[in-house]
mmCIF file of C-alpha atoms in Angstrom:
data_model
loop_
_atom_site.group_PDB
_atom_site.id
_atom_site.type_symbol
_atom_site.label_atom_id
_atom_site.label_comp_id
_atom_site.label_asym_id
_atom_site.label_seq_id
_atom_site.Cartn_x
_atom_site.Cartn_y
_atom_site.Cartn_z
ATOM 1 C CA MET E 1 83.639 97.998 100.834
ATOM 2 C CA ARG E 2 81.816 99.689 103.947
ATOM 3 C CA VAL E 3 82.670 97.819 107.151
ATOM 4 C CA THR E 4 79.323 97.492 109.288
ATOM 5 C CA THR E 5 79.302 98.495 113.053
ATOM 6 C CA SER E 6 79.268 95.054 114.403
ATOM 7 C CA VAL E 7 82.041 93.999 112.123
ATOM 8 C CA ASN E 8 84.150 96.880 113.459
ATOM 9 C CA HIS E 9 83.184 95.671 116.984
ATOM 10 C CA LYS E 10 84.618 92.311 116.296
ATOM 11 C CA ILE E 11 87.810 93.860 114.900
ATOM 12 C CA CYS E 12 88.576 95.997 118.111
ATOM 13 C CA GLN E 13 87.833 93.248 120.201
ATOM 14 C CA ALA E 14 90.131 90.819 118.356
ATOM 15 C CA LEU E 15 93.022 93.538 118.473
ATOM 16 C CA GLU E 16 92.550 93.813 122.095
ATOM 17 C CA GLU E 17 92.341 90.396 122.900
ATOM 18 C CA CYS E 18 95.586 89.257 121.064
ATOM 19 C CA GLU E 19 97.380 92.772 121.546
ATOM 20 C CA GLY E 20 97.509 93.467 117.744
ATOM 21 C CA ILE E 21 98.651 90.058 116.594
ATOM 22 C CA LEU E 22 95.855 88.260 114.668
ATOM 23 C CA ARG E 23 95.501 84.873 113.814
ATOM 24 C CA LEU E 24 94.640 83.783 110.196
ATOM 25 C CA ALA E 25 92.992 80.971 108.260
ATOM 26 C CA PRO E 26 94.864 79.183 105.475
ATOM 27 C CA THR E 27 94.010 80.460 102.275
ATOM 28 C CA TRP E 28 94.093 78.152 99.443
ATOM 29 C CA VAL E 29 94.136 79.115 95.725
ATOM 30 C CA PRO E 30 94.024 76.613 92.653
ATOM 31 C CA ARG E 31 95.601 77.237 89.290
ATOM 32 C CA ALA E 32 93.551 75.217 86.282
ATOM 33 C CA TYR E 33 96.798 75.035 84.204
ATOM 34 C CA MET E 34 99.494 73.571 86.447
ATOM 35 C CA MET E 35 99.940 70.563 88.581
ATOM 36 C CA PRO E 36 100.382 70.679 92.326
ATOM 37 C CA GLY E 37 103.761 70.003 93.690
ATOM 38 C CA ARG E 38 102.241 68.468 96.864
ATOM 39 C CA ARG E 39 104.474 70.274 99.321
ATOM 40 C CA LEU E 40 102.155 72.835 100.825
ATOM 41 C CA LYS E 41 100.939 70.143 103.497
ATOM 42 C CA LEU E 42 97.478 70.343 102.163
ATOM 43 C CA ASP E 43 96.031 66.687 102.454
ATOM 44 C CA THR E 44 96.248 64.835 98.945
ATOM 45 C CA ARG E 45 92.519 64.218 99.363
ATOM 46 C CA ASP E 46 91.827 67.861 99.311
ATOM 47 C CA LEU E 47 94.208 68.939 96.210
ATOM 48 C CA TYR E 48 91.079 69.235 94.404
ATOM 49 C CA ALA E 49 88.624 70.727 96.641
ATOM 50 C CA TYR E 50 87.539 73.360 94.433
ATOM 51 C CA GLY E 51 86.549 70.797 91.737
ATOM 52 C CA ALA E 52 88.471 69.186 89.307
ATOM 53 C CA HIS E 53 87.539 71.635 86.453
ATOM 54 C CA ARG E 54 89.170 74.199 88.526
ATOM 55 C CA GLY E 55 92.517 72.671 88.788
ATOM 56 C CA GLY E 56 94.596 71.532 91.636
ATOM 57 C CA VAL E 57 95.486 73.800 94.882
ATOM 58 C CA ASP E 58 99.119 74.670 94.118
ATOM 59 C CA GLU E 59 99.170 78.028 95.889
ATOM 60 C CA ARG E 60 98.682 79.063 99.429
ATOM 61 C CA TRP E 61 98.171 83.002 99.703
ATOM 62 C CA ILE E 62 99.659 84.470 103.058
ATOM 63 C CA ALA E 63 98.051 87.664 104.730
ATOM 64 C CA SER E 64 96.131 88.257 101.590
ATOM 65 C CA THR E 65 93.638 91.304 100.790
ATOM 66 C CA THR E 66 94.235 90.454 96.900
ATOM 67 C CA MET E 67 91.622 88.577 95.050
ATOM 68 C CA ALA E 68 92.908 85.871 92.949
ATOM 69 C CA MET E 69 91.950 86.457 89.273
ATOM 70 C CA ASN E 70 91.007 82.867 88.091
ATOM 71 C CA GLU E 71 88.278 81.908 86.131
ATOM 72 C CA ASN E 72 85.017 80.847 87.692
ATOM 73 C CA ARG E 73 86.696 82.111 91.240
ATOM 74 C CA ALA E 74 84.963 81.886 94.386
ATOM 75 C CA PRO E 75 83.759 85.389 95.753
ATOM 76 C CA ASP E 76 86.629 85.425 98.290
ATOM 77 C CA GLU E 77 89.417 83.624 96.618
ATOM 78 C CA GLY E 78 92.753 84.725 97.583
ATOM 79 C CA LEU E 79 91.431 86.531 100.562
ATOM 80 C CA SER E 80 92.691 85.692 104.212
ATOM 81 C CA PHE E 81 90.402 85.609 107.068
ATOM 82 C CA VAL E 82 91.218 86.535 110.554
ATOM 83 C CA VAL E 83 90.052 84.049 113.253
ATOM 84 C CA SER E 84 89.493 85.167 116.693
ATOM 85 C CA GLY E 85 87.667 82.786 119.088
ATOM 86 C CA SER E 86 84.131 82.078 117.253
ATOM 87 C CA GLN E 87 84.494 85.087 115.136
ATOM 88 C CA ARG E 88 85.788 85.209 111.575
ATOM 89 C CA PHE E 89 86.196 88.035 109.192
ATOM 90 C CA LEU E 90 88.300 89.158 106.416
ATOM 91 C CA LEU E 91 91.492 90.694 106.821
ATOM 92 C CA LYS E 92 90.906 93.236 104.158
ATOM 93 C CA GLU E 93 87.746 94.332 106.340
ATOM 94 C CA ALA E 94 90.210 94.821 109.468
ATOM 95 C CA ILE E 95 92.240 97.089 107.339
ATOM 96 C CA GLU E 96 89.728 99.217 106.131
ATOM 97 C CA ALA E 97 87.844 99.502 109.436
ATOM 98 C CA GLU E 98 91.102 100.090 111.559
ATOM 99 C CA GLY E 99 93.911 101.310 108.782
ATOM 100 C CA PRO E 100 96.213 103.178 111.001
ATOM 101 C CA ARG E 101 96.293 100.793 113.763
ATOM 102 C CA MET E 102 96.540 97.759 111.419
ATOM 103 C CA ILE E 103 99.100 99.123 108.808
ATOM 104 C CA GLY E 104 100.425 102.213 110.222
ATOM 105 C CA ARG E 105 99.447 105.529 109.294
ATOM 106 C CA GLN E 106 102.095 106.246 106.457
ATOM 107 C CA LEU E 107 100.972 103.112 104.134
ATOM 108 C CA TRP E 108 97.498 103.824 105.266
ATOM 109 C CA ASP E 109 97.464 107.529 103.963
ATOM 110 C CA LYS E 110 99.178 106.358 100.985
ATOM 111 C CA TYR E 111 97.396 103.389 99.657
ATOM 112 C CA GLN E 112 94.261 102.924 101.661
ATOM 113 C CA ARG E 113 94.720 99.244 101.811
ATOM 114 C CA TRP E 114 97.630 96.746 102.327
ATOM 115 C CA PRO E 115 99.034 97.042 99.135
ATOM 116 C CA ILE E 116 101.146 93.626 98.931
ATOM 117 C CA TYR E 117 100.526 90.082 99.880
ATOM 118 C CA SER E 118 102.798 86.830 99.784
ATOM 119 C CA LYS E 119 102.203 83.038 98.868
ATOM 120 C CA PHE E 120 103.706 79.566 98.984
ATOM 121 C CA PHE E 121 103.693 78.448 95.055
ATOM 122 C CA ASP E 122 104.157 74.771 94.641
ATOM 123 C CA ASN E 123 104.201 73.105 91.080
ATOM 124 C CA MET E 124 105.412 69.909 90.189
ATOM 125 C CA GLY E 125 106.915 71.053 86.956
ATOM 126 C CA PRO E 126 107.653 74.538 85.375
ATOM 127 C CA ILE E 127 105.124 77.247 84.913
ATOM 128 C CA GLN E 128 104.919 78.890 81.035
ATOM 129 C CA HIS E 129 107.330 81.689 80.225
ATOM 130 C CA HIS E 130 105.233 84.888 81.444
ATOM 131 C CA LEU E 131 105.617 88.171 82.455
ATOM 132 C CA HIS E 132 103.712 90.780 84.778
ATOM 133 C CA GLN E 133 102.699 94.142 83.369
ATOM 134 C CA SER E 134 103.934 97.208 84.781
ATOM 135 C CA ASP E 135 101.982 99.787 86.633
ATOM 136 C CA ALA E 136 101.391 101.739 83.246
ATOM 137 C CA GLN E 137 100.373 98.493 81.173
ATOM 138 C CA ALA E 138 98.126 97.016 83.765
ATOM 139 C CA LYS E 139 96.460 100.570 84.149
ATOM 140 C CA LEU E 140 94.912 99.887 80.558
ATOM 141 C CA VAL E 141 92.903 97.071 82.014
ATOM 142 C CA GLY E 142 92.093 98.886 85.410
ATOM 143 C CA ARG E 143 94.813 96.894 87.459
ATOM 144 C CA GLU E 144 98.423 97.309 88.991
ATOM 145 C CA GLY E 145 101.612 96.032 88.036
ATOM 146 C CA LYS E 146 103.143 93.332 89.659
ATOM 147 C CA PRO E 147 107.021 92.970 90.723
ATOM 148 C CA GLU E 148 107.706 90.192 92.962
ATOM 149 C CA GLY E 149 110.353 88.551 94.996
ATOM 150 C CA TYR E 150 111.170 84.753 95.338
ATOM 151 C CA TYR E 151 112.566 83.001 98.279
ATOM 152 C CA PHE E 152 113.110 78.985 98.604
ATOM 153 C CA PRO E 153 112.739 77.918 102.013
ATOM 154 C CA PRO E 154 114.836 74.625 102.563
ATOM 155 C CA GLN E 155 111.916 73.436 105.169
ATOM 156 C CA LEU E 156 109.703 73.044 102.444
ATOM 157 C CA ASN E 157 111.856 71.686 99.527
ATOM 158 C CA PRO E 158 112.209 68.096 100.831
ATOM 159 C CA THR E 159 112.127 67.190 97.004
ATOM 160 C CA PHE E 160 112.518 69.665 94.074
ATOM 161 C CA GLY E 161 110.236 68.454 91.562
ATOM 162 C CA ASN E 162 110.632 67.746 87.859
ATOM 163 C CA PHE E 163 112.333 70.994 86.854
ATOM 164 C CA PRO E 164 114.412 72.822 89.811
ATOM 165 C CA HIS E 165 115.381 75.531 87.173
ATOM 166 C CA THR E 166 113.766 78.863 86.015
ATOM 167 C CA TYR E 167 114.007 80.539 82.791
ATOM 168 C CA PHE E 168 114.589 84.399 83.088
ATOM 169 C CA GLY E 169 114.526 87.110 80.498
ATOM 170 C CA LEU E 170 116.050 86.144 76.675
ATOM 171 C CA GLU E 171 119.383 85.600 75.517
ATOM 172 C CA PRO E 172 121.080 88.914 74.193
ATOM 173 C CA GLY E 173 120.654 89.324 70.784
ATOM 174 C CA THR E 174 116.969 87.932 70.872
ATOM 175 C CA THR E 175 114.949 90.582 68.666
ATOM 176 C CA ARG E 176 110.934 91.463 68.707
ATOM 177 C CA ALA E 177 110.640 89.874 65.427
ATOM 178 C CA ASP E 178 112.067 86.549 66.795
ATOM 179 C CA ILE E 179 109.338 86.568 69.767
ATOM 180 C CA ARG E 180 106.650 87.797 67.619
ATOM 181 C CA ALA E 181 107.256 84.959 65.302
ATOM 182 C CA CYS E 182 106.758 82.677 68.460
ATOM 183 C CA LEU E 183 103.155 84.353 69.219
ATOM 184 C CA GLU E 184 102.099 83.950 65.633
ATOM 185 C CA ARG E 185 102.744 80.090 65.923
ATOM 186 C CA TRP E 186 100.673 79.755 69.122
ATOM 187 C CA ASN E 187 98.147 77.205 67.845
ATOM 188 C CA GLU E 188 100.770 74.868 66.052
ATOM 189 C CA GLY E 189 101.957 73.216 69.191
ATOM 190 C CA ASP E 190 105.164 74.650 71.298
ATOM 191 C CA ASN E 191 105.909 77.982 70.018
ATOM 192 C CA ASN E 192 109.769 77.328 71.106
ATOM 193 C CA ILE E 193 109.913 80.652 72.862
ATOM 194 C CA LEU E 194 112.236 78.895 75.320
ATOM 195 C CA ASN E 195 114.876 78.644 72.586
ATOM 196 C CA TYR E 196 115.577 82.315 73.215
ATOM 197 C CA ALA E 197 115.790 81.996 77.144
ATOM 198 C CA LYS E 198 118.310 80.936 79.504
ATOM 199 C CA ALA E 199 117.560 78.461 82.532
ATOM 200 C CA TYR E 200 119.071 79.054 85.952
ATOM 201 C CA ARG E 201 119.419 76.186 88.533
ATOM 202 C CA LEU E 202 117.359 77.113 91.534
ATOM 203 C CA GLN E 203 119.112 76.196 95.135
ATOM 204 C CA PRO E 204 116.992 76.455 98.389
ATOM 205 C CA GLY E 205 117.865 79.032 100.486
ATOM 206 C CA THR E 206 118.769 81.651 97.983
ATOM 207 C CA GLY E 207 116.216 83.911 95.822
ATOM 208 C CA TRP E 208 115.628 86.414 93.094
ATOM 209 C CA LEU E 209 113.873 90.030 92.789
ATOM 210 C CA VAL E 210 111.668 90.056 89.710
ATOM 211 C CA PRO E 211 110.671 93.522 88.447
ATOM 212 C CA THR E 212 107.558 93.838 86.112
ATOM 213 C CA ARG E 213 107.791 93.028 82.366
ATOM 214 C CA ILE E 214 110.623 90.319 83.115
ATOM 215 C CA LEU E 215 109.613 87.098 81.047
ATOM 216 C CA HIS E 216 110.297 84.471 83.485
ATOM 217 C CA ALA E 217 109.295 80.616 83.687
ATOM 218 C CA PRO E 218 109.302 79.717 87.350
ATOM 219 C CA GLY E 219 110.817 76.289 88.179
ATOM 220 C CA SER E 220 109.468 73.346 90.335
ATOM 221 C CA LEU E 221 111.106 74.508 93.735
ATOM 222 C CA LEU E 222 108.367 75.465 96.390
ATOM 223 C CA THR E 223 108.813 79.409 96.184
ATOM 224 C CA TYR E 224 107.814 81.944 98.988
ATOM 225 C CA GLU E 225 106.708 84.945 96.938
ATOM 226 C CA PRO E 226 106.251 88.463 98.249
ATOM 227 C CA GLN E 227 104.884 90.897 95.659
ATOM 228 C CA TRP E 228 102.677 93.472 94.830
ATOM 229 C CA GLY E 229 98.978 93.297 95.484
ATOM 230 C CA SER E 230 98.055 92.324 91.912
ATOM 231 C CA ASP E 231 97.258 89.192 89.873
ATOM 232 C CA VAL E 232 98.037 90.282 86.394
ATOM 233 C CA LEU E 233 100.068 88.460 83.829
ATOM 234 C CA SER E 234 100.629 87.493 80.283
ATOM 235 C CA MET E 235 101.768 83.910 79.231
ATOM 236 C CA PHE E 236 104.348 83.823 76.502
ATOM 237 C CA GLN E 237 104.708 80.052 75.878
ATOM 238 C CA SER E 238 102.189 77.935 74.194
ATOM 239 C CA MET E 239 102.599 74.774 75.457
ATOM 240 C CA VAL E 240 104.566 73.478 78.747
ATOM 241 C CA GLU E 241 105.018 69.626 79.675
ATOM 242 C CA GLY E 242 103.093 68.960 76.617
ATOM 243 C CA ARG E 243 99.973 70.921 77.988
ATOM 244 C CA GLN E 244 98.293 73.494 75.937
ATOM 245 C CA THR E 245 98.181 77.288 77.191
ATOM 246 C CA LYS E 246 94.957 78.740 76.290
ATOM 247 C CA ARG E 247 95.572 82.060 74.177
ATOM 248 C CA ASP E 248 93.280 83.696 76.602
ATOM 249 C CA LEU E 249 95.972 83.578 79.084
ATOM 250 C CA LEU E 250 98.358 85.728 76.767
ATOM 251 C CA THR E 251 95.512 88.406 76.437
ATOM 252 C CA GLN E 252 93.823 88.106 79.561
ATOM 253 C CA ASP E 253 95.276 91.413 80.804
ATOM 254 C CA VAL E 254 95.495 93.308 77.586
ATOM 255 C CA PRO E 255 93.208 95.787 76.358
ATOM 256 C CA ILE E 256 90.725 93.960 74.207
ATOM 257 C CA GLU E 257 91.240 95.934 71.071
ATOM 258 C CA LYS E 258 94.817 94.783 71.238
ATOM 259 C CA HIS E 259 94.155 91.190 71.696
ATOM 260 C CA ASN E 260 95.499 90.452 68.139
ATOM 261 C CA ASP E 261 98.020 93.252 68.037
ATOM 262 C CA LEU E 262 101.142 91.025 68.360
ATOM 263 C CA ASP E 263 103.573 93.981 68.259
ATOM 264 C CA PHE E 264 101.596 95.790 71.097
ATOM 265 C CA ILE E 265 101.873 92.460 73.168
ATOM 266 C CA VAL E 266 105.986 92.112 72.106
ATOM 267 C CA ASP E 267 106.213 95.680 73.522
ATOM 268 C CA LEU E 268 105.071 94.303 76.840
ATOM 269 C CA VAL E 269 108.489 93.120 77.365
ATOM 270 C CA ASP E 270 111.211 95.350 78.713
ATOM 271 C CA TRP E 271 113.794 94.539 76.116
ATOM 272 C CA ASP E 272 116.951 96.018 78.031
ATOM 273 C CA ARG E 273 116.300 94.296 81.236
ATOM 274 C CA ASN E 274 115.319 90.824 79.295
ATOM 275 C CA THR E 275 118.424 90.667 77.020
ATOM 276 C CA ASP E 276 120.883 92.086 79.722
ATOM 277 C CA THR E 277 124.103 90.117 79.772
ATOM 278 C CA ASN E 278 124.754 90.587 83.067
ATOM 279 C CA PHE E 279 121.048 89.595 84.427
ATOM 280 C CA LYS E 280 121.914 87.209 87.238
ATOM 281 C CA SER E 281 124.001 90.011 88.817
ATOM 282 C CA LYS E 282 121.165 92.385 88.822
ATOM 283 C CA HIS E 283 118.278 89.859 90.243
ATOM 284 C CA TYR E 284 119.772 86.904 92.173
ATOM 285 C CA ILE E 285 120.059 87.323 96.001
ATOM 286 C CA GLU E 286 121.150 85.203 99.078
ATOM 287 C CA PRO E 287 120.123 85.714 102.696
ATOM 288 C CA MET E 288 122.061 88.112 104.493
ATOM 289 C CA ILE E 289 121.943 88.861 108.531
ATOM 290 C CA ALA E 290 119.855 91.474 109.880
ATOM 291 C CA ALA E 291 119.973 90.806 113.516
ATOM 292 C CA GLY E 292 121.304 88.158 116.134
ATOM 293 C CA GLY E 293 123.729 85.606 114.717
ATOM 294 C CA GLU E 294 126.180 83.101 116.259
ATOM 295 C CA GLY E 295 125.835 83.195 120.138
ATOM 296 C CA HIS E 296 122.623 85.160 120.295
ATOM 297 C CA GLY E 297 120.448 82.304 120.094
ATOM 298 C CA TYR E 298 118.477 83.438 117.104
ATOM 299 C CA THR E 299 119.355 84.638 113.693
ATOM 300 C CA ASP E 300 117.108 87.360 111.710
ATOM 301 C CA ARG E 301 117.903 87.140 108.250
ATOM 302 C CA TRP E 302 116.828 89.287 104.945
ATOM 303 C CA VAL E 303 115.522 86.688 102.271
ATOM 304 C CA VAL E 304 113.996 88.972 99.947
ATOM 305 C CA TYR E 305 114.996 92.648 99.268
ATOM 306 C CA GLY E 306 116.231 95.108 97.050
ATOM 307 C CA ARG E 307 114.651 98.165 95.220
ATOM 308 C CA ILE E 308 112.609 97.998 92.064
ATOM 309 C CA ASP E 309 113.169 101.215 89.662
ATOM 310 C CA GLY E 310 114.890 103.011 92.802
ATOM 311 C CA GLU E 311 111.561 101.949 95.207
ATOM 312 C CA GLN E 312 111.129 99.894 98.142
ATOM 313 C CA LYS E 313 108.180 97.531 96.920
ATOM 314 C CA PHE E 314 108.166 94.697 99.499
ATOM 315 C CA SER E 315 110.844 92.858 101.435
ATOM 316 C CA ALA E 316 110.928 89.502 103.579
ATOM 317 C CA LYS E 317 113.028 88.054 106.803
ATOM 318 C CA GLU E 318 113.397 84.557 107.729
ATOM 319 C CA LEU E 319 113.657 84.519 111.819
ATOM 320 C CA THR E 320 115.157 81.335 113.279
ATOM 321 C CA VAL E 321 114.896 81.103 116.997
ATOM 322 C CA GLY E 322 117.312 78.133 118.496
ATOM 323 C CA PRO E 323 115.816 75.349 120.774
ATOM 324 C CA GLY E 324 114.502 76.678 123.985
ATOM 325 C CA ALA E 325 115.564 80.042 123.209
ATOM 326 C CA GLN E 326 113.741 83.434 122.695
ATOM 327 C CA CYS E 327 114.356 86.673 121.241
ATOM 328 C CA THR E 328 112.690 90.083 121.126
ATOM 329 C CA LEU E 329 111.307 90.968 117.897
ATOM 330 C CA ARG E 330 111.690 94.700 116.890
ATOM 331 C CA ASP E 331 109.920 95.988 113.611
ATOM 332 C CA ASN E 332 108.741 99.263 112.400
ATOM 333 C CA ALA E 333 106.166 98.034 110.337
ATOM 334 C CA ALA E 334 103.167 95.527 109.927
ATOM 335 C CA SER E 335 103.983 92.262 108.284
ATOM 336 C CA GLY E 336 102.255 89.003 107.641
ATOM 337 C CA LEU E 337 104.118 85.797 109.080
ATOM 338 C CA ILE E 338 103.878 82.270 108.731
ATOM 339 C CA VAL E 339 105.681 79.619 110.784
ATOM 340 C CA THR E 340 107.870 76.977 108.462
ATOM 341 C CA GLN E 341 109.470 74.735 111.340
ATOM 342 C CA GLY E 342 108.850 74.157 115.021
ATOM 343 C CA HIS E 343 106.433 75.510 117.772
ATOM 344 C CA GLY E 344 106.215 78.393 120.429
ATOM 345 C CA LYS E 345 104.716 81.784 121.052
ATOM 346 C CA ILE E 346 104.879 85.001 119.813
ATOM 347 C CA GLY E 347 103.745 87.554 122.165
ATOM 348 C CA LYS E 348 100.830 85.786 123.693
ATOM 349 C CA VAL E 349 99.797 83.956 120.351
ATOM 350 C CA GLU E 350 100.722 80.245 120.354
ATOM 351 C CA ILE E 351 102.258 79.294 116.973
ATOM 352 C CA GLU E 352 103.005 75.802 115.413
ATOM 353 C CA CYS E 353 103.991 74.151 111.904
ATOM 354 C CA PRO E 354 101.506 71.865 110.973
ATOM 355 C CA THR E 355 102.247 68.448 109.465
ATOM 356 C CA LEU E 356 99.061 68.091 107.231
ATOM 357 C CA ILE E 357 96.142 70.124 106.672
ATOM 358 C CA ARG E 358 92.704 69.445 105.582
ATOM 359 C CA PHE E 359 90.903 71.827 103.270
ATOM 360 C CA GLY E 360 88.577 74.124 105.829
ATOM 361 C CA GLN E 361 90.859 73.075 108.925
ATOM 362 C CA MET E 362 92.235 75.825 110.990
ATOM 363 C CA THR E 363 95.948 76.049 111.818
ATOM 364 C CA GLN E 364 98.303 77.974 114.170
ATOM 365 C CA ASP E 365 100.909 78.635 111.700
ATOM 366 C CA GLU E 366 99.960 82.098 110.010
ATOM 367 C CA ILE E 367 99.574 85.613 112.030
ATOM 368 C CA PHE E 368 99.410 89.214 110.932
ATOM 369 C CA ILE E 369 101.417 91.711 113.040
ATOM 370 C CA THR E 370 99.770 94.851 113.102
ATOM 371 C CA ALA E 371 101.655 98.198 113.104
ATOM 372 C CA GLU E 372 100.422 98.854 116.496
ATOM 373 C CA ALA E 373 101.870 95.538 117.884
ATOM 374 C CA ALA E 374 105.264 95.922 115.894
ATOM 375 C CA ALA E 375 105.722 99.361 117.609
ATOM 376 C CA ASP E 376 106.301 97.616 120.893
ATOM 377 C CA ASP E 377 108.766 94.873 121.566
ATOM 378 C CA ILE E 378 107.291 91.427 120.916
ATOM 379 C CA VAL E 379 108.748 88.431 122.299
ATOM 380 C CA ILE E 380 109.303 85.127 120.435
ATOM 381 C CA GLU E 381 109.803 81.713 122.442
ATOM 382 C CA ASN E 382 110.824 78.248 120.676
ATOM 383 C CA HIS E 383 109.121 75.899 122.976
ATOM 384 C CA SER E 384 111.140 72.955 121.608
ATOM 385 C CA LYS E 385 114.028 71.414 123.288
ATOM 386 C CA THR E 386 115.472 69.965 120.103
ATOM 387 C CA GLU E 387 114.489 71.784 117.043
ATOM 388 C CA PRO E 388 114.735 75.541 115.920
ATOM 389 C CA LEU E 389 111.550 77.787 115.451
ATOM 390 C CA VAL E 390 111.881 79.312 111.973
ATOM 391 C CA THR E 391 109.228 81.873 110.468
ATOM 392 C CA LEU E 392 109.065 83.887 107.571
ATOM 393 C CA ARG E 393 107.501 87.308 107.675
ATOM 394 C CA TYR E 394 107.087 90.174 104.800
ATOM 395 C CA PHE E 395 106.675 93.931 104.800
ATOM 396 C CA GLY E 396 105.293 96.450 102.713
ATOM 397 C CA PRO E 397 106.712 99.461 100.806
ATOM 398 C CA ASP E 398 109.057 102.062 102.227
ATOM 399 C CA VAL E 399 109.219 100.887 105.797
ATOM 400 C CA HIS E 400 113.016 100.036 106.062
ATOM 401 C CA THR E 401 115.798 102.279 106.551
ATOM 402 C CA ASN E 402 118.529 99.611 106.609
ATOM 403 C CA MET E 403 117.428 97.157 103.521
ATOM 404 C CA PRO E 404 120.249 95.737 101.475
ATOM 405 C CA ASP E 405 120.445 96.065 97.588
ATOM 406 C CA VAL E 406 120.658 93.286 95.179
ATOM 407 C CA GLY E 407 124.137 92.231 94.991
ATOM 408 C CA ASP E 408 124.987 93.041 98.711
ATOM 409 C CA HIS E 409 125.494 89.454 99.596
ATOM 410 C CA ALA E 410 128.565 89.250 97.387
ATOM 411 C CA ARG E 411 130.251 92.449 98.193
#
């Protein structure tokens, strides 16, 4: 996309006025095959704002420059907008116009884009057992792979939904023939793939790191999900909660000549990882303190961390500032930030967690902290005398020198 001179001027003006901290409008995404969990704070009158045929809004994408690959999608579905005074433009445009200022020279030179995004994912029940393709597999259809991380914020999980458990991987001993037989039974009702999987109970305040090619059927906790900037998947479960899964969702990111090649589809699965007897110890994560702590007035915690195939793909931290307190944020990279509790100020930008949001309404809970702003100390103030200010912020690849690994919380 070529950014026009007029848009470029708006972007530079916004960066100067807000000292590199840009306010973002909420980005809502529907999914036709799911039932919303109603914890996104979107007014229930607007759950089907895209039309009932599109499904209910069950996701809010945060600081996103990634398109949502839905059927019949809107032209800008999944993309975040910057709002500065009366000006409104895509975050994607801002990064294309001012890449090094926005995301840092290293990320810009390597990717020429913001290569990750995050979302709140909110469903009443479980999702079908599915996987996200690797880079090599996704490249066959002109896309990129999608590893992802999970964190279950306590502030947004007052109820646990209908099934607060996630199936991960496959039981040790499961064979390709077992799963191939499930796919053969696609149009015979439930193909019973969950007979070969193990469910783990989900706990608010914990999380998981999920590489590509791992089968997973996310449960009904509202989930904060930093992930790679792609929307590829293959659904392996033919029915969930009595609702049919269209076979198109199995093959939507499979080369067309392979749509009926069940051996090819079964080999999308990473068999070693999915049947690992120590699966939980290699993917389960709990928060770890990165800065602050008791007696400091604030605590900054790692909530999504760890490497995937030796690479640092994304990460996230949860910052809690005590009532009436303030702290100085010291990051060495750009981040997308959202407020989950309280109100206050980040730099010169007012922030607050909304109670109820109408579709199309502006909020003050989401910002993008540019690399330029992050290079300087940013003061965060909690303006409440009684409740903490809590924010989540996520980062791009290869930006930390001190990030923990999966399993470090238990050591």
